[in-house]
CSV table of C-alpha atoms in Angstrom, one decimal:
chain,number,residue,atom,x,y,z
L,6,MET,CA,21.9,-17.2,-28.3
L,7,PRO,CA,18.8,-19.4,-28.6
L,8,THR,CA,16.3,-19.3,-25.7
L,9,PRO,CA,16.7,-22.3,-23.4
L,10,GLU,CA,13.9,-24.8,-23.7
L,11,HIS,CA,12.7,-24.5,-20.1
L,12,THR,CA,12.5,-20.6,-20.4
L,13,ARG,CA,10.6,-21.0,-23.6
L,14,LEU,CA,8.1,-23.3,-21.9
L,15,LEU,CA,7.7,-20.9,-18.9
L,16,THR,CA,7.1,-18.0,-21.3
L,17,ALA,CA,4.5,-19.9,-23.2
L,18,ALA,CA,2.7,-20.9,-20.0
L,19,ALA,CA,2.8,-17.4,-18.6
L,20,ARG,CA,1.4,-16.0,-21.8
L,21,SER,CA,-1.6,-18.4,-21.6
L,22,ALA,CA,-2.3,-17.7,-17.9
L,23,LEU,CA,-1.2,-14.1,-17.3
L,24,ARG,CA,-1.9,-12.2,-20.5
L,25,PRO,CA,-5.7,-12.7,-20.2
L,26,LEU,CA,-5.5,-10.9,-16.8
L,27,GLY,CA,-3.7,-7.9,-18.4
L,28,CYS,CA,-0.3,-8.8,-17.1
L,29,VAL,CA,2.7,-7.9,-19.4
L,30,GLN,CA,6.1,-9.4,-19.8
L,31,LYS,CA,9.0,-7.2,-18.7
L,32,GLY,CA,11.0,-7.1,-22.0
L,33,ARG,CA,12.1,-10.7,-22.7
L,34,SER,CA,12.7,-11.5,-19.1
L,35,ARG,CA,11.0,-14.1,-16.9
L,36,THR,CA,9.3,-11.3,-15.0
L,37,TRP,CA,5.7,-10.3,-15.6
L,38,LEU,CA,4.0,-7.2,-14.3
L,39,ASP,CA,0.4,-6.4,-13.2
L,40,ASP,CA,0.2,-2.6,-13.2
L,41,HIS,CA,-2.2,-0.6,-11.0
L,42,GLY,CA,-0.7,2.9,-11.2
L,43,TRP,CA,0.5,3.4,-7.6
L,44,TRP,CA,1.5,-0.3,-7.2
L,45,VAL,CA,2.6,-3.1,-9.5
L,46,GLY,CA,2.3,-6.8,-9.0
L,47,VAL,CA,5.6,-8.5,-9.7
L,48,ILE,CA,5.5,-12.1,-11.0
L,49,GLU,CA,9.0,-13.6,-11.2
L,50,PHE,CA,9.8,-17.1,-12.6
L,51,GLN,CA,13.1,-17.0,-10.8
L,52,PRO,CA,16.0,-19.1,-12.2
L,53,SER,CA,18.5,-20.9,-10.1
L,54,GLY,CA,22.2,-20.5,-10.4
L,55,TRP,CA,22.7,-24.2,-10.1
L,56,SER,CA,20.3,-26.0,-12.4
L,57,ARG,CA,17.6,-25.4,-15.0
L,58,GLY,CA,14.1,-24.7,-13.8
L,59,SER,CA,12.2,-22.1,-11.8
L,60,TYR,CA,11.0,-20.8,-8.5
L,61,LEU,CA,7.9,-18.6,-8.4
L,62,ASN,CA,7.8,-15.3,-6.6
L,63,VAL,CA,4.7,-13.1,-6.6
L,64,GLY,CA,4.3,-9.9,-4.6
L,65,ALA,CA,3.3,-6.2,-4.7
L,66,CYS,CA,5.7,-3.3,-5.1
L,67,TRP,CA,4.6,0.1,-3.8
L,68,LEU,CA,5.7,2.8,-6.2
L,69,TRP,CA,5.5,5.7,-3.7
L,70,GLU,CA,9.0,4.9,-2.5
L,71,GLU,CA,11.3,6.6,-5.1
L,72,LYS,CA,13.6,4.0,-6.5
L,73,ASP,CA,14.9,2.5,-9.7
L,74,PHE,CA,14.2,-1.2,-9.0
L,75,LEU,CA,11.2,-3.4,-8.4
L,76,SER,CA,10.8,-4.9,-4.9
L,77,PHE,CA,8.5,-7.4,-3.1
L,78,ASP,CA,7.0,-5.2,-0.5
L,79,ALA,CA,4.1,-7.6,0.2
L,80,GLY,CA,4.5,-11.3,-0.7
L,81,TYR,CA,7.4,-13.1,-2.3
L,82,ARG,CA,8.1,-16.9,-2.6
L,83,VAL,CA,4.9,-18.8,-3.4
L,84,ALA,CA,6.3,-22.0,-5.0
L,85,PRO,CA,9.6,-24.0,-4.5
L,86,PHE,CA,12.0,-24.8,-7.2
L,87,GLN,CA,10.6,-26.9,-10.1
L,88,PRO,CA,13.5,-28.5,-11.9
L,89,PHE,CA,13.6,-29.1,-15.7
L,90,THR,CA,14.1,-32.8,-16.4
L,91,ASP,CA,12.5,-33.2,-19.8
L,92,THR,CA,10.2,-31.2,-22.0
L,93,ALA,CA,7.0,-33.1,-21.4
L,94,GLU,CA,7.3,-33.1,-17.6
L,95,PHE,CA,8.3,-29.4,-17.4
L,96,THR,CA,5.5,-28.3,-19.7
L,97,VAL,CA,3.1,-29.5,-17.1
L,98,ALA,CA,5.2,-27.9,-14.3
L,99,ALA,CA,5.4,-24.6,-16.1
L,100,GLN,CA,1.7,-24.5,-16.7
L,101,ALA,CA,1.0,-25.2,-13.0
L,102,LEU,CA,3.4,-22.4,-12.0
L,103,ALA,CA,1.7,-20.0,-14.4
L,104,GLU,CA,-1.7,-20.9,-13.1
L,105,GLN,CA,-0.6,-20.5,-9.5
L,106,ALA,CA,0.9,-17.1,-10.5
L,107,ALA,CA,-2.5,-16.0,-12.0
L,108,ALA,CA,-4.3,-17.0,-8.8
L,109,GLU,CA,-1.8,-15.0,-6.7
L,110,VAL,CA,-2.3,-12.0,-9.0
L,111,LEU,CA,-6.0,-12.1,-8.4
L,112,ALA,CA,-5.5,-12.4,-4.7
L,113,LEU,CA,-3.2,-9.4,-4.6
L,114,ARG,CA,-5.8,-7.3,-6.5
L,115,ASP,CA,-8.5,-8.3,-4.0
L,116,ARG,CA,-6.1,-7.4,-1.1
L,117,PHE,CA,-5.0,-4.0,-2.3
L,118,PRO,CA,-7.8,-2.1,-4.1
L,119,THR,CA,-6.8,1.2,-2.3
L,120,PRO,CA,-3.9,2.5,-0.3
L,121,GLY,CA,-5.9,2.0,2.9
L,122,GLN,CA,-5.5,-1.7,2.7
L,123,VAL,CA,-1.7,-1.2,2.5
L,124,GLY,CA,-1.7,0.9,5.6
L,125,ALA,CA,-3.7,-1.8,7.5
L,126,LEU,CA,-1.3,-4.5,6.4
L,127,MET,CA,1.9,-2.6,7.4
L,128,SER,CA,0.3,-1.6,10.7
L,129,ARG,CA,-0.1,-5.3,11.6
L,130,HIS,CA,3.4,-6.2,10.7
L,131,PRO,CA,4.9,-8.2,13.6
L,132,LYS,CA,8.3,-6.5,13.4
L,133,PRO,CA,7.9,-3.3,11.5
L,134,GLY,CA,11.0,-1.7,10.2
L,135,ILE,CA,11.8,1.7,8.6
L,136,ARG,CA,10.1,0.8,5.3
L,137,GLU,CA,7.0,-0.7,7.0
L,138,HIS,CA,6.5,2.6,8.9
L,139,MET,CA,7.1,4.6,5.8
L,140,HIS,CA,4.6,2.6,3.8
L,141,ALA,CA,2.0,2.8,6.6
L,142,GLY,CA,2.6,6.5,7.0
L,143,ILE,CA,2.1,7.2,3.3
L,144,ALA,CA,-1.0,5.1,3.1
L,145,ALA,CA,-2.5,6.8,6.1
L,146,GLY,CA,-1.7,10.2,4.7
L,147,LEU,CA,-3.5,9.3,1.4
L,148,ALA,CA,-6.5,8.3,3.5
L,149,GLY,CA,-6.5,11.6,5.2
L,150,ALA,CA,-5.5,10.1,8.6
L,151,TYR,CA,-2.8,12.7,9.2
L,152,ASP,CA,-2.2,11.9,12.9
L,153,GLU,CA,-1.7,8.2,12.1
L,154,ALA,CA,0.6,9.2,9.2
L,155,ARG,CA,2.7,11.5,11.4
L,156,ARG,CA,3.1,8.7,14.0
L,157,HIS,CA,4.5,6.3,11.5
L,158,LEU,CA,6.7,8.8,9.7
L,159,ALA,CA,8.1,9.9,13.1
L,160,LEU,CA,9.2,6.3,13.7
L,161,VAL,CA,11.1,6.5,10.5
L,162,ALA,CA,13.0,9.5,11.9
L,163,GLU,CA,13.9,7.5,15.0
L,164,GLU,CA,15.6,4.7,13.0
L,165,SER,CA,19.1,4.2,14.5
L,166,HIS,CA,20.6,2.1,11.7
L,167,THR,CA,23.1,4.2,9.7
L,168,ALA,CA,23.3,3.7,5.9
L,169,PRO,CA,23.0,6.1,2.9
L,170,TRP,CA,19.6,4.6,2.0
L,171,VAL,CA,18.3,5.1,5.5
L,172,ASP,CA,19.3,8.8,5.4
L,173,VAL,CA,17.5,9.2,2.1
L,174,LEU,CA,14.3,7.6,3.5
L,175,LYS,CA,14.5,9.9,6.6
L,176,ARG,CA,14.9,13.0,4.5
L,177,ASN,CA,12.0,12.0,2.2
L,178,CYS,CA,9.7,11.2,5.1
L,179,ALA,CA,10.6,14.5,6.8
L,180,GLU,CA,9.5,16.3,3.6
L,181,LEU,CA,6.3,14.3,3.4
L,182,THR,CA,5.6,15.0,7.1
L,183,SER,CA,5.7,18.8,6.4
L,184,ARG,CA,2.9,18.3,3.8
L,185,LEU,CA,0.6,16.5,6.1
L,186,GLN,CA,-2.1,19.2,6.4
L,187,PRO,CA,-5.1,20.2,4.4
L,188,GLY,CA,-3.9,22.0,1.3
L,189,GLY,CA,-0.3,20.9,2.0
L,190,GLY,CA,0.1,19.1,-1.2
L,191,PHE,CA,0.7,15.6,0.3
L,192,GLU,CA,-1.2,13.7,-2.3
L,193,ALA,CA,0.3,15.7,-5.2
L,194,GLU,CA,3.8,15.0,-3.9
L,195,ILE,CA,3.0,11.2,-3.7
L,196,ALA,CA,1.6,11.2,-7.2
L,197,ALA,CA,4.8,12.9,-8.4
L,198,ILE,CA,7.0,10.4,-6.6
L,199,VAL,CA,5.0,7.5,-8.2
L,200,THR,CA,5.4,9.1,-11.6
L,201,ARG,CA,9.1,9.3,-11.2
L,202,THR,CA,9.4,5.8,-9.9
L,203,ARG,CA,7.4,4.4,-12.7
L,204,ARG,CA,9.7,6.1,-15.2
L,205,ALA,CA,12.8,4.8,-13.3
L,206,VAL,CA,11.6,1.2,-13.4
L,207,GLY,CA,10.5,1.3,-17.0
L,208,LEU,CA,6.8,1.4,-16.6
L,209,PRO,CA,4.7,3.4,-19.1
L,210,GLU,CA,3.2,6.8,-18.3
L,211,TRP,CA,-0.1,6.4,-16.5
L,212,ARG,CA,-3.0,8.0,-18.4
L,213,SER,CA,-4.3,9.9,-15.3
L,214,SER,CA,-3.1,10.4,-11.8
L,215,PRO,CA,-1.4,7.2,-10.7
L,216,LEU,CA,-3.3,7.3,-7.4
L,217,ILE,CA,-6.6,6.8,-9.3
L,218,PRO,CA,-7.4,3.1,-9.7
L,219,PRO,CA,-7.9,1.9,-13.3
L,220,GLY,CA,-11.6,1.5,-14.2
């Protein structure tokens, strides 16, 4: 099946704006990735089920939660739906979306150079849930702030909502809590989780520890 015209225009615009930043297209999809080892920027030119065109979603996915899918853990919708009307008009719209995506990618890089910035963000969340506490706890643990990490991971254990995924997070956080001590292997366990998650979501093997920023 030939690629729809509006998708072809989006791909061309993304290549011109995102490739120079080192972002890569996920297969032949309308999703692009900005890989940082322990987190990945997700740029999604999201289609609509009702008409041709695109939304733009950009956010960060923390890879220290073991999973087989990409998520928007910080950030999401940054541009409303841009409809495809004709080739000339949508060429301009697609380029504008791609350039906005590039600006969002650079902003995410500035916000999250280390896990410490993630912990600060999650700690300021107005209505933190189980995942916000888990992310804040892991980030604090990586920074060596073990008491802060234990506090957040203990709040994960207090979650009253019942669901299989909640039980999994509780078990995982309990295991991580047991490692929150000097020589307890906390960082090594997080690196192992990130490596497994990268493999599960189709990211390439990182050339060194995934917790070491590229440089």
